Coordinates of C-alpha atoms in Angstrom, one line a residue:
Chain A
M1 CA -55.4 7.4 -124.9
S2 CA -56.1 10.2 -127.4
P3 CA -58.3 13.0 -126.2
Q4 CA -61.2 11.9 -128.4
T5 CA -62.2 8.3 -128.8
G6 CA -64.8 6.5 -130.8
P7 CA -67.0 5.5 -132.1
G8 CA -67.3 2.5 -129.8
R9 CA -70.2 0.2 -129.0
A10 CA -71.9 0.6 -125.6
F11 CA -72.1 -2.3 -123.2
V12 CA -74.7 -1.3 -120.6
F13 CA -74.9 -2.4 -117.0
G14 CA -76.9 -1.3 -114.0
D15 CA -76.2 0.3 -110.6
N16 CA -73.5 -0.8 -108.2
V17 CA -71.4 -2.9 -110.6
D18 CA -68.9 -4.2 -108.1
T19 CA -65.2 -5.1 -108.3
D20 CA -65.9 -8.8 -107.7
A21 CA -68.0 -8.7 -110.9
L22 CA -65.2 -6.9 -112.8
A23 CA -62.3 -8.9 -111.4
P24 CA -63.5 -12.1 -109.6
G25 CA -61.3 -12.9 -106.5
V26 CA -61.0 -16.6 -107.5
Y27 CA -58.9 -15.6 -110.6
M28 CA -56.9 -12.8 -108.9
K29 CA -53.7 -14.7 -108.6
G30 CA -53.4 -15.4 -112.3
P31 CA -52.1 -13.2 -115.1
I32 CA -54.2 -10.2 -116.2
D33 CA -55.2 -11.7 -119.6
A34 CA -56.7 -14.8 -117.9
L35 CA -58.5 -12.6 -115.3
A36 CA -59.9 -10.4 -118.1
G37 CA -61.6 -13.5 -119.6
H38 CA -63.9 -13.5 -116.5
C39 CA -64.6 -9.8 -116.4
L40 CA -68.3 -9.1 -115.7
E41 CA -69.2 -12.8 -116.3
S42 CA -71.5 -12.9 -113.3
L43 CA -73.6 -10.1 -114.9
D44 CA -73.1 -10.9 -118.6
P45 CA -71.4 -14.2 -119.4
G46 CA -70.7 -13.2 -123.0
F47 CA -69.1 -9.8 -122.2
A48 CA -65.4 -10.7 -122.4
A49 CA -65.8 -12.6 -125.6
S50 CA -67.8 -10.0 -127.4
V51 CA -66.2 -6.7 -126.3
R52 CA -63.7 -5.2 -128.9
L53 CA -61.1 -2.6 -129.0
G54 CA -62.7 0.9 -128.6
D55 CA -65.9 -0.3 -127.1
I56 CA -67.4 1.6 -124.1
V57 CA -68.8 0.3 -120.8
V58 CA -71.8 2.1 -119.4
G59 CA -73.1 1.8 -115.9
G60 CA -75.6 3.4 -113.5
E61 CA -74.8 4.7 -110.0
N62 CA -71.7 3.8 -107.9
F63 CA -69.9 2.0 -110.7
G64 CA -66.9 0.0 -109.4
M65 CA -67.9 -0.3 -105.8
G66 CA -66.0 -2.6 -103.4
S67 CA -62.4 -3.6 -103.4
S68 CA -59.3 -1.5 -104.0
R69 CA -58.1 -4.1 -106.6
E70 CA -57.1 -2.0 -109.6
Q71 CA -57.4 -5.1 -111.7
A72 CA -61.1 -4.1 -111.9
A73 CA -60.0 -1.2 -114.2
M74 CA -57.0 -3.1 -115.7
V75 CA -59.1 -5.9 -117.1
L76 CA -61.3 -3.3 -118.9
R77 CA -58.2 -1.8 -120.5
Q78 CA -56.9 -5.3 -121.3
L79 CA -60.1 -6.0 -123.2
G80 CA -59.7 -2.9 -125.2
V81 CA -62.4 -0.8 -123.5
A82 CA -61.8 2.9 -124.4
A83 CA -63.8 4.6 -121.6
V84 CA -66.3 3.9 -118.8
I85 CA -69.4 6.1 -118.5
A86 CA -71.6 6.0 -115.4
R87 CA -74.0 8.2 -113.5
S88 CA -71.6 8.0 -110.6
F89 CA -68.4 6.1 -109.7
A90 CA -67.0 4.6 -106.5
G91 CA -64.2 6.9 -105.5
L92 CA -61.5 4.2 -105.3
F93 CA -62.3 2.8 -108.7
F94 CA -62.4 6.3 -110.1
R95 CA -58.8 6.9 -109.0
N96 CA -57.7 3.5 -110.2
C97 CA -59.1 4.2 -113.7
L98 CA -57.1 7.4 -114.0
N99 CA -54.0 5.7 -112.6
L100 CA -54.3 3.0 -115.2
G101 CA -55.0 5.2 -118.2
L102 CA -58.7 4.5 -118.5
A103 CA -61.1 7.6 -118.7
P104 CA -63.9 7.5 -116.2
L105 CA -66.7 9.8 -117.3
E106 CA -69.4 10.8 -114.9
C107 CA -72.6 11.5 -116.9
P108 CA -76.1 12.3 -115.5
D109 CA -77.6 11.1 -118.8
A110 CA -75.8 7.7 -118.8
G111 CA -79.2 6.0 -118.4
R112 CA -80.3 7.2 -121.9
I113 CA -77.6 5.0 -123.5
L114 CA -78.8 1.6 -124.7
A115 CA -76.8 -1.5 -125.4
G116 CA -75.1 -1.4 -128.8
D117 CA -75.4 2.4 -129.2
L118 CA -72.4 3.9 -131.0
L119 CA -70.7 6.5 -128.9
T120 CA -67.8 9.0 -129.3
V121 CA -66.3 10.5 -126.2
D122 CA -64.5 13.8 -125.7
P123 CA -63.1 13.9 -122.1
V124 CA -61.5 17.4 -122.5
A125 CA -64.8 19.1 -123.6
G126 CA -66.8 16.8 -121.3
R127 CA -69.1 15.6 -124.1
I128 CA -70.5 12.2 -125.2
T129 CA -72.1 11.9 -128.6
N130 CA -74.6 9.1 -129.1
R131 CA -74.5 8.5 -132.9
T132 CA -77.2 5.9 -132.9
R133 CA -79.7 8.2 -131.2
S134 CA -78.3 11.5 -132.4
Q135 CA -78.0 12.7 -128.8
T136 CA -75.3 14.6 -127.0
Y137 CA -74.7 14.3 -123.3
A138 CA -72.6 16.5 -121.0
C139 CA -70.1 14.7 -118.7
E140 CA -67.8 15.9 -116.0
P141 CA -64.6 16.9 -117.9
I142 CA -61.4 15.4 -116.6
P143 CA -59.0 18.0 -115.1
A144 CA -56.0 18.8 -117.4
H145 CA -53.4 17.5 -115.0
L146 CA -55.2 14.1 -114.6
L147 CA -56.0 13.9 -118.3
E148 CA -52.2 14.2 -119.0
M149 CA -51.7 11.2 -116.8
V150 CA -54.4 9.3 -118.6
S151 CA -53.0 10.3 -122.0
D152 CA -49.5 9.1 -120.9
G153 CA -51.1 5.7 -120.3
G154 CA -51.5 6.0 -116.5
L155 CA -49.4 6.9 -113.4
I156 CA -46.4 4.7 -114.0
P157 CA -45.6 5.9 -117.6
H158 CA -46.4 9.4 -116.3
L159 CA -44.0 9.2 -113.4
A160 CA -41.3 7.7 -115.7
K161 CA -41.7 10.7 -118.0
K162 CA -41.5 13.1 -115.0
L163 CA -38.5 11.4 -113.4
K164 CA -36.7 11.6 -116.8
T165 CA -37.4 15.3 -117.1
Q166 CA -36.2 15.8 -113.5
K167 CA -32.9 14.0 -114.3
R168 CA -32.4 16.2 -117.4
T169 CA -32.9 19.4 -115.6
S170 CA -30.9 18.5 -112.5
Chain B
M1 CA -66.6 28.1 -88.9
G2 CA -64.7 25.1 -87.4
H3 CA -63.3 22.0 -88.9
T4 CA -64.0 18.3 -88.8
L5 CA -61.4 15.8 -87.5
A6 CA -60.8 14.6 -91.0
E7 CA -60.1 18.1 -92.3
K8 CA -57.7 18.7 -89.4
I9 CA -55.6 15.6 -90.2
I10 CA -55.6 16.4 -93.9
A11 CA -54.5 20.0 -93.3
R12 CA -51.7 18.8 -91.0
A13 CA -50.5 16.2 -93.7
A14 CA -50.8 18.8 -96.4
R15 CA -48.8 21.3 -94.4
R16 CA -51.6 23.8 -94.4
D17 CA -53.3 25.9 -91.7
S18 CA -56.7 24.6 -92.8
V19 CA -58.5 22.9 -95.7
R20 CA -62.1 23.0 -96.9
P21 CA -64.0 20.2 -98.7
G22 CA -63.5 20.3 -102.5
E23 CA -60.0 21.6 -102.4
I24 CA -57.4 19.5 -104.1
V25 CA -54.3 19.1 -101.9
T26 CA -51.1 17.0 -101.8
A27 CA -50.5 15.3 -98.5
K28 CA -47.4 13.7 -97.0
V29 CA -48.1 10.1 -96.0
D30 CA -47.2 9.0 -92.5
L31 CA -47.8 5.3 -93.0
S32 CA -48.4 3.1 -96.0
M33 CA -49.7 -0.5 -95.7
V34 CA -49.8 -3.2 -98.4
H35 CA -50.6 -6.9 -98.4
D36 CA -49.5 -9.9 -100.4
S37 CA -52.1 -9.4 -103.1
S38 CA -51.9 -5.7 -103.7
G39 CA -48.2 -5.3 -102.6
P40 CA -44.7 -6.3 -103.7
R41 CA -45.9 -8.6 -106.4
R42 CA -47.4 -5.5 -108.1
H43 CA -44.9 -2.8 -107.0
K44 CA -41.7 -4.6 -107.7
P45 CA -42.0 -4.5 -111.5
M46 CA -43.3 -0.9 -111.4
L47 CA -40.5 0.3 -109.2
E48 CA -38.0 -1.5 -111.4
Q49 CA -39.5 0.2 -114.5
L50 CA -39.1 3.5 -112.8
G51 CA -35.6 2.7 -111.4
A52 CA -36.9 4.0 -108.1
K53 CA -36.7 2.9 -104.4
P54 CA -39.3 3.2 -101.6
W55 CA -39.1 6.7 -100.1
D56 CA -38.9 5.5 -96.5
P57 CA -39.0 1.8 -95.6
S58 CA -39.7 2.7 -92.0
R59 CA -43.1 4.1 -93.0
I60 CA -44.1 1.0 -94.9
V61 CA -45.9 -2.0 -93.3
V62 CA -46.2 -5.2 -95.3
V63 CA -48.6 -8.0 -94.2
T64 CA -49.3 -11.4 -95.8
D65 CA -52.9 -12.3 -95.4
H66 CA -54.6 -13.0 -98.7
Y67 CA -52.8 -16.1 -99.9
V68 CA -52.0 -17.6 -96.5
P69 CA -51.1 -20.3 -96.1
A70 CA -50.1 -20.9 -99.7
F71 CA -52.5 -23.4 -101.3
D72 CA -50.9 -23.9 -104.7
A73 CA -47.7 -23.1 -106.6
E74 CA -48.9 -19.6 -107.7
S75 CA -49.9 -18.5 -104.2
A76 CA -46.6 -19.9 -102.8
A77 CA -44.7 -17.8 -105.4
I78 CA -46.6 -14.7 -104.4
L79 CA -45.7 -15.1 -100.8
D80 CA -42.1 -16.0 -101.7
L81 CA -41.7 -12.8 -103.8
T82 CA -43.2 -10.8 -100.9
R83 CA -40.7 -12.2 -98.4
K84 CA -37.7 -11.5 -100.7
W85 CA -38.9 -8.0 -101.5
V86 CA -39.1 -6.9 -97.8
R87 CA -35.6 -8.2 -97.2
E88 CA -34.2 -6.5 -100.3
E89 CA -35.8 -3.2 -99.5
G90 CA -35.1 -3.3 -95.7
V91 CA -38.8 -3.2 -94.7
D92 CA -38.7 -4.2 -91.0
N93 CA -42.4 -3.9 -90.4
F94 CA -43.2 -7.2 -92.0
Y95 CA -45.9 -9.5 -90.6
D96 CA -45.9 -12.9 -92.3
M97 CA -49.1 -15.0 -91.8
E98 CA -49.7 -13.3 -88.4
G99 CA -53.1 -12.0 -89.2
I100 CA -55.2 -9.7 -91.4
C101 CA -53.5 -6.3 -92.2
H102 CA -56.3 -4.1 -90.7
V103 CA -56.1 -5.9 -87.4
I104 CA -52.3 -6.2 -87.4
L105 CA -51.9 -2.4 -87.7
P106 CA -53.3 -1.4 -84.3
E107 CA -52.4 -4.7 -82.7
R108 CA -48.7 -4.0 -83.3
G109 CA -48.9 -0.3 -82.4
H110 CA -48.6 1.3 -85.9
L111 CA -51.7 3.6 -85.4
R112 CA -52.2 6.7 -83.3
P113 CA -54.7 9.5 -83.5
G114 CA -53.9 12.2 -86.2
I115 CA -51.9 10.2 -88.6
F116 CA -52.5 10.3 -92.4
A117 CA -52.2 6.9 -93.9
V118 CA -52.9 4.9 -97.1
G119 CA -53.5 1.2 -97.6
G120 CA -53.5 -1.1 -100.6
D121 CA -56.9 -2.5 -99.6
S122 CA -60.4 -1.0 -99.6
H123 CA -61.0 -1.8 -95.9
S124 CA -58.1 0.5 -94.9
P125 CA -60.6 2.9 -93.4
T126 CA -60.6 0.5 -90.4
A127 CA -57.8 2.5 -88.9
G128 CA -60.2 5.5 -88.6
A129 CA -61.5 3.9 -85.3
W130 CA -58.2 5.0 -83.8
G131 CA -58.6 8.6 -84.9
C132 CA -56.5 8.2 -88.1
F133 CA -57.3 9.3 -91.6
M134 CA -56.6 6.2 -93.7
F135 CA -58.0 5.2 -97.0
G136 CA -57.6 2.5 -99.6
I137 CA -55.8 3.0 -102.9
G138 CA -54.9 0.7 -105.9
A139 CA -51.5 -0.8 -106.3
T140 CA -50.4 1.6 -109.1
E141 CA -51.3 4.6 -106.9
M142 CA -49.5 3.0 -104.0
C143 CA -46.4 2.7 -106.2
G144 CA -46.7 6.5 -106.7
V145 CA -46.8 6.9 -102.9
L146 CA -43.8 4.5 -102.4
V147 CA -41.8 6.7 -104.8
T148 CA -42.8 10.1 -103.7
G149 CA -44.1 9.7 -100.1
E150 CA -47.1 11.9 -101.1
I151 CA -50.6 11.6 -102.5
W152 CA -53.1 14.1 -103.9
L153 CA -56.7 14.1 -102.7
K154 CA -59.8 16.2 -103.0
V155 CA -60.7 17.1 -99.4
P156 CA -63.9 15.1 -98.7
S157 CA -66.9 16.5 -96.9
T158 CA -67.9 14.7 -93.7
H159 CA -71.2 13.0 -92.8
L160 CA -71.8 12.8 -89.1
V161 CA -73.6 9.6 -88.0
R162 CA -74.9 9.8 -84.4
W163 CA -76.1 6.7 -82.6
T164 CA -77.8 7.6 -79.3
G165 CA -79.0 5.1 -76.7
R166 CA -77.3 1.8 -76.3
L167 CA -77.2 -1.5 -78.2
G168 CA -79.3 -4.3 -76.7
Q169 CA -78.2 -7.8 -75.7
G170 CA -77.3 -9.9 -78.7
L171 CA -76.5 -6.9 -80.9
A172 CA -73.2 -5.8 -82.3
A173 CA -71.5 -3.2 -84.5
K174 CA -72.2 -5.4 -87.5
D175 CA -76.0 -4.8 -86.9
V176 CA -75.4 -1.1 -86.8
M177 CA -73.5 -1.2 -90.1
L178 CA -76.0 -3.4 -92.0
A179 CA -78.7 -1.0 -90.8
L180 CA -76.7 1.9 -92.1
C181 CA -76.1 0.3 -95.4
R182 CA -79.8 0.1 -95.9
N183 CA -80.7 3.5 -94.5
L184 CA -77.9 5.5 -96.2
G185 CA -77.5 3.3 -99.3
L186 CA -74.2 2.5 -100.9
G187 CA -73.9 5.7 -102.9
T188 CA -75.1 8.5 -100.6
V189 CA -71.9 9.4 -99.0
K190 CA -70.1 9.7 -102.4
Y191 CA -66.5 9.3 -101.3
G192 CA -67.0 11.5 -98.3
V193 CA -66.0 10.8 -94.7
V194 CA -68.3 9.1 -92.2
E195 CA -67.7 10.2 -88.7
Y196 CA -69.4 8.2 -86.0
T197 CA -70.4 9.6 -82.7
G198 CA -73.0 9.3 -79.9
S199 CA -73.5 7.3 -76.7
A200 CA -73.9 3.9 -78.4
I201 CA -70.5 4.4 -80.2
A202 CA -68.8 5.6 -77.0
A203 CA -69.9 2.4 -75.3
L204 CA -68.2 0.2 -77.9
P205 CA -64.7 -1.4 -77.4
M206 CA -62.1 -0.7 -80.1
A207 CA -62.7 -3.9 -82.0
E208 CA -66.3 -3.1 -82.5
R209 CA -65.6 0.5 -83.5
M210 CA -63.3 -0.9 -86.1
V211 CA -66.3 -2.6 -87.7
L212 CA -67.9 0.8 -88.2
T213 CA -65.0 2.4 -89.9
N214 CA -64.1 -0.7 -91.8
M215 CA -67.6 -0.9 -93.4
A216 CA -67.6 2.8 -94.2
A217 CA -66.1 1.4 -97.4
E218 CA -69.5 -0.3 -98.0
L219 CA -71.2 3.1 -97.7
G220 CA -69.0 4.4 -100.6
A221 CA -67.0 6.6 -98.2
Q222 CA -63.4 7.5 -98.7
T223 CA -63.0 6.6 -95.1
G224 CA -64.7 6.4 -91.7
I225 CA -63.4 8.0 -88.5
I226 CA -64.1 8.1 -84.7
A227 CA -62.6 10.8 -82.5
P228 CA -60.3 9.3 -79.9
D229 CA -61.6 9.1 -76.3
R230 CA -60.6 7.4 -73.1
V231 CA -61.3 3.9 -74.6
T232 CA -58.9 4.7 -77.5
V233 CA -56.1 6.0 -75.2
E234 CA -56.3 3.0 -72.9
A235 CA -56.3 0.6 -75.9
L236 CA -53.3 2.4 -77.3
A237 CA -51.5 2.2 -74.0
A238 CA -52.1 -1.5 -73.9
V239 CA -50.1 -1.9 -77.1
G240 CA -47.4 0.5 -75.9
V241 CA -48.4 3.6 -77.8
S242 CA -48.7 6.9 -75.9
A243 CA -50.9 9.5 -77.5
P244 CA -50.6 12.7 -75.4
D245 CA -52.2 14.7 -78.1
A246 CA -55.3 12.5 -78.5
S247 CA -57.6 15.1 -77.1
S248 CA -56.6 17.6 -79.8
W249 CA -57.8 15.3 -82.6
Q250 CA -61.5 16.1 -82.4
S251 CA -64.0 17.8 -84.6
D252 CA -64.8 21.4 -83.6
A253 CA -68.3 22.0 -82.1
D254 CA -69.0 24.4 -85.0
A255 CA -67.6 22.1 -87.8
S256 CA -69.6 21.9 -91.0
Y257 CA -71.1 18.6 -92.1
A258 CA -72.5 17.5 -95.4
K259 CA -75.3 15.9 -93.4
V260 CA -76.0 14.8 -89.8
W261 CA -77.8 11.4 -89.4
E262 CA -79.4 10.4 -86.2
F263 CA -80.3 6.8 -85.1
D264 CA -81.4 5.2 -81.8
A265 CA -79.4 2.1 -81.0
S266 CA -81.9 1.1 -78.3
V267 CA -84.5 0.0 -80.8
L268 CA -82.2 -1.7 -83.3
Q269 CA -82.9 -5.4 -84.1
P270 CA -80.3 -7.9 -85.2
Q271 CA -79.8 -7.3 -89.0
V272 CA -79.2 -9.7 -91.8
A273 CA -78.3 -8.7 -95.4
A274 CA -79.6 -10.9 -98.1
P275 CA -77.7 -11.5 -101.4
H276 CA -76.1 -9.8 -103.2
T277 CA -75.4 -6.4 -101.4
P278 CA -75.0 -5.3 -97.8
E279 CA -77.6 -2.7 -98.6
N280 CA -80.2 -5.5 -98.8
S281 CA -80.5 -5.8 -95.1
A282 CA -83.5 -6.3 -92.8
P283 CA -84.3 -7.4 -89.2
V284 CA -83.4 -11.0 -88.7
G285 CA -87.1 -11.8 -88.1
D286 CA -87.8 -11.1 -91.8
Y287 CA -86.0 -14.3 -92.8
P288 CA -88.2 -17.0 -91.4
D289 CA -86.9 -19.9 -93.4
V290 CA -83.5 -19.5 -94.9
R291 CA -81.5 -22.8 -94.8
I292 CA -77.8 -22.4 -94.5
D293 CA -75.0 -24.7 -95.8
Q294 CA -72.1 -22.8 -94.4
C295 CA -71.6 -20.4 -91.5
Y296 CA -68.5 -18.3 -91.6
I297 CA -66.9 -16.2 -88.8
G298 CA -63.9 -14.6 -90.4
A299 CA -62.3 -11.5 -91.9
C300 CA -61.0 -8.1 -90.7
T301 CA -64.6 -7.1 -89.7
G302 CA -65.9 -10.3 -88.3
A303 CA -63.4 -12.4 -86.4
K304 CA -61.7 -10.4 -83.7
L305 CA -61.7 -11.7 -80.1
E306 CA -65.0 -10.0 -79.4
D307 CA -66.6 -11.8 -82.3
L308 CA -65.3 -15.2 -81.1
R309 CA -66.6 -14.4 -77.6
M310 CA -70.0 -13.5 -79.1
A311 CA -70.1 -16.9 -80.9
A312 CA -69.0 -18.7 -77.7
D313 CA -71.8 -17.0 -75.7
I314 CA -74.2 -18.7 -78.1
L315 CA -72.4 -22.0 -78.7
R316 CA -71.4 -22.9 -75.1
G317 CA -73.1 -26.3 -74.5
R318 CA -74.6 -26.4 -78.0
K319 CA -73.8 -28.1 -81.3
V320 CA -73.6 -26.9 -84.9
A321 CA -76.6 -28.4 -86.8
R322 CA -75.9 -31.6 -88.8
H323 CA -76.5 -30.3 -92.3
T324 CA -74.6 -27.0 -91.6
R325 CA -70.8 -26.4 -91.2
L326 CA -69.3 -23.5 -89.2
L327 CA -65.9 -22.2 -90.2
V328 CA -64.0 -19.9 -87.9
A329 CA -60.9 -18.0 -89.1
P330 CA -59.7 -15.7 -86.2
A331 CA -58.4 -12.4 -87.6
S332 CA -54.9 -12.8 -86.2
Q333 CA -52.6 -15.2 -84.5
R334 CA -52.6 -13.1 -81.3
I335 CA -56.4 -13.3 -81.3
T336 CA -56.2 -17.1 -81.7
A337 CA -53.8 -17.3 -78.8
A338 CA -56.0 -15.0 -76.6
A339 CA -59.1 -17.1 -77.5
A340 CA -57.2 -20.3 -76.6
A341 CA -56.0 -18.8 -73.3
D342 CA -59.5 -17.7 -72.1
G343 CA -61.3 -20.9 -73.2
T344 CA -63.2 -19.3 -76.1
L345 CA -61.7 -21.6 -78.7
A346 CA -62.5 -24.7 -76.9
V347 CA -66.2 -23.7 -76.7
L348 CA -66.2 -23.2 -80.5
T349 CA -64.5 -26.4 -81.4
E350 CA -66.5 -28.5 -78.9
A351 CA -69.6 -27.1 -80.6
G352 CA -68.2 -28.5 -83.9
A353 CA -66.6 -25.3 -85.4
I354 CA -63.8 -25.9 -87.9
L355 CA -60.8 -23.7 -87.1
M356 CA -59.2 -22.0 -90.1
P357 CA -55.9 -20.1 -90.5
S358 CA -55.8 -16.3 -89.8
G359 CA -56.2 -14.6 -93.1
C360 CA -58.7 -13.1 -95.5
G361 CA -59.6 -16.6 -96.7
A362 CA -63.1 -17.2 -98.0
C363 CA -64.3 -13.7 -97.5
A364 CA -62.5 -12.5 -100.6
G365 CA -62.9 -15.8 -102.4
Y366 CA -59.2 -16.4 -102.3
G367 CA -58.5 -19.3 -100.0
A368 CA -60.2 -22.3 -98.4
G369 CA -63.8 -22.3 -97.6
V370 CA -65.3 -21.0 -100.8
L371 CA -68.8 -22.0 -101.9
A372 CA -70.3 -24.2 -104.6
E373 CA -73.1 -23.3 -107.0
G374 CA -76.4 -23.1 -105.2
E375 CA -74.8 -23.1 -101.7
V376 CA -76.0 -20.6 -99.1
C377 CA -73.6 -19.0 -96.6
L378 CA -74.3 -16.8 -93.6
S379 CA -71.1 -14.8 -92.9
S380 CA -69.8 -12.2 -90.4
T381 CA -67.8 -10.5 -93.2
A382 CA -68.4 -7.2 -94.9
R383 CA -69.5 -8.0 -98.5
N384 CA -71.9 -10.4 -100.1
F385 CA -71.5 -9.4 -103.8
K386 CA -72.4 -12.0 -106.3
G387 CA -69.7 -14.6 -106.6
R388 CA -67.4 -13.0 -104.0
M389 CA -67.1 -16.1 -101.8
G390 CA -67.0 -18.6 -104.6
H391 CA -69.3 -19.7 -107.4
P392 CA -71.5 -16.8 -108.9
G393 CA -74.5 -19.1 -108.3
S394 CA -73.8 -19.2 -104.5
K395 CA -75.7 -16.9 -102.0
V396 CA -74.1 -15.0 -99.1
Y397 CA -76.1 -13.5 -96.3
L398 CA -74.3 -11.2 -93.7
G399 CA -74.9 -10.9 -90.0
S400 CA -73.1 -10.5 -86.7
A401 CA -71.1 -13.2 -85.0
Y402 CA -74.0 -13.7 -82.6
T403 CA -76.4 -14.2 -85.5
V404 CA -74.0 -16.5 -87.4
A405 CA -73.4 -18.7 -84.4
A406 CA -77.1 -18.9 -83.5
S407 CA -77.9 -19.8 -87.1
A408 CA -75.2 -22.5 -87.1
V409 CA -77.0 -24.1 -84.2
T410 CA -80.3 -24.3 -86.0
G411 CA -79.1 -24.5 -89.6
R412 CA -81.3 -21.5 -90.5
V413 CA -81.1 -17.8 -90.2
T414 CA -81.9 -17.3 -86.5
D415 CA -82.3 -14.4 -84.1
P416 CA -79.6 -14.9 -81.5
R417 CA -81.5 -13.1 -78.7
P418 CA -83.8 -16.0 -77.6
L419 CA -80.7 -18.3 -77.4
L420 CA -78.9 -15.9 -75.2
A421 CA -82.0 -15.4 -73.0
E422 CA -82.2 -19.2 -72.6
K423 CA -78.6 -19.2 -71.4
A424 CA -79.3 -16.4 -69.0
A425 CA -82.4 -18.2 -67.6
A426 CA -80.6 -21.5 -67.2

């Protein structure tokens, strides 16, 4: 992902959005595009159909709690979601987001964002701009070494790049 | 200032004299565990893309437990791929349909105090009951571990949770955890470590301690841990593991904790968590009239031999209520064999329990035993998120194996203690 994304529309959810809501177990054995069609359907049945490339998911506390299944982050990327903003994240989900090239942004002001607001996100500066409400919120910047991995598209493309460099220099 | 047990293990794995919470370190992994859902089906294409091989097959444990036994062509293909991959890569530590990964690890002697381990499953903290530092990671991150044998982490701070007193009759570690989910909340620990201590914890057998570390995941912890003691060392010896250094893997008396929590086990009531979060728990008496369609005793945190015996204590000479069904999925094949040998299984099946294969099954909504819209389940598992065990319109309550069995007899959420007392008086 590029350092700065947006504007994207906000899809707003509450506290403790869990991984069974993001990636329901019943559909876990199928391909990722089929699983993505059920993303968050237990909280908002219309979400997968209405979300578009560049949109942003916003949550409250402890976003992504529950399972280690990284499909919870993967389906959001599959649906085109550019970033996830929350007051706080479950640690495992936070790591999975970075590993899959999706920026998780911890923002104390996430609760000021309303559904449909147009947002731009700058993970390097740690800044979220709400264009609809003309507000700016600070968020936890993503450390440079991790942002490089996110920009490469996640851990696997990042490792592929590193392994290639190692081969060249050895 | 001293160090916590978790900090000592991380320091050792990171080849450092000591570490402090907040530092970012890279640690060498002693053991990595994956299962059929998070494992080879996901790693194989990633490793091929990278042209890389696993760093050390002897440090990898693979378990099939999510899609077992196969129930359709897709799940059969996932298991088939898993079996082929372990053969191709020379992974000898492979347990195929023998039980749930978190139970298999200690049962087969893969754990000992002081090891630093990762698992491709969120309930990997279970191993902390054995004095290990083990946490769950996603499949992509696990692929990174398989390639490099290392992982980065931000050293977590530790919350000390002390349970004094002793659990009463009819209470179990599940009651302790459901009470903690309510008292601490799911976000308080914020990816820290939960270290359990106190007389009530010391009195628990390993299987029950594993419930506490397992469900540290529900508290939002990176992992849970319990310092090894005599019970640990004896249980290790029983599976052929000697741990001469067990006494050195302890928190220092002057270790620094993010917070110290104190609870009295003696006054704890049996707990039941209402839908749709384990945080939503209350004493069993607060649920006077909840009718149940399905009772489920299963999963890594709810179907070890001790759980089956709790259920048998209640069900001996009793029957499951007519409009209710009781499904029992023992957590491993060895547990099934032990429960058959000591008569526990016969008590369950004579009461009308339906015996299921050892695996994650309905807990994760993968296998047989899932719920229809509007159905109500009381389960000895760890999570009751909306839709987890089937239709999003189903409702899951959580309780101990005692409470699940007692409720199976009446068909309603029921306090197990009067039923146990009746038994004692008879």
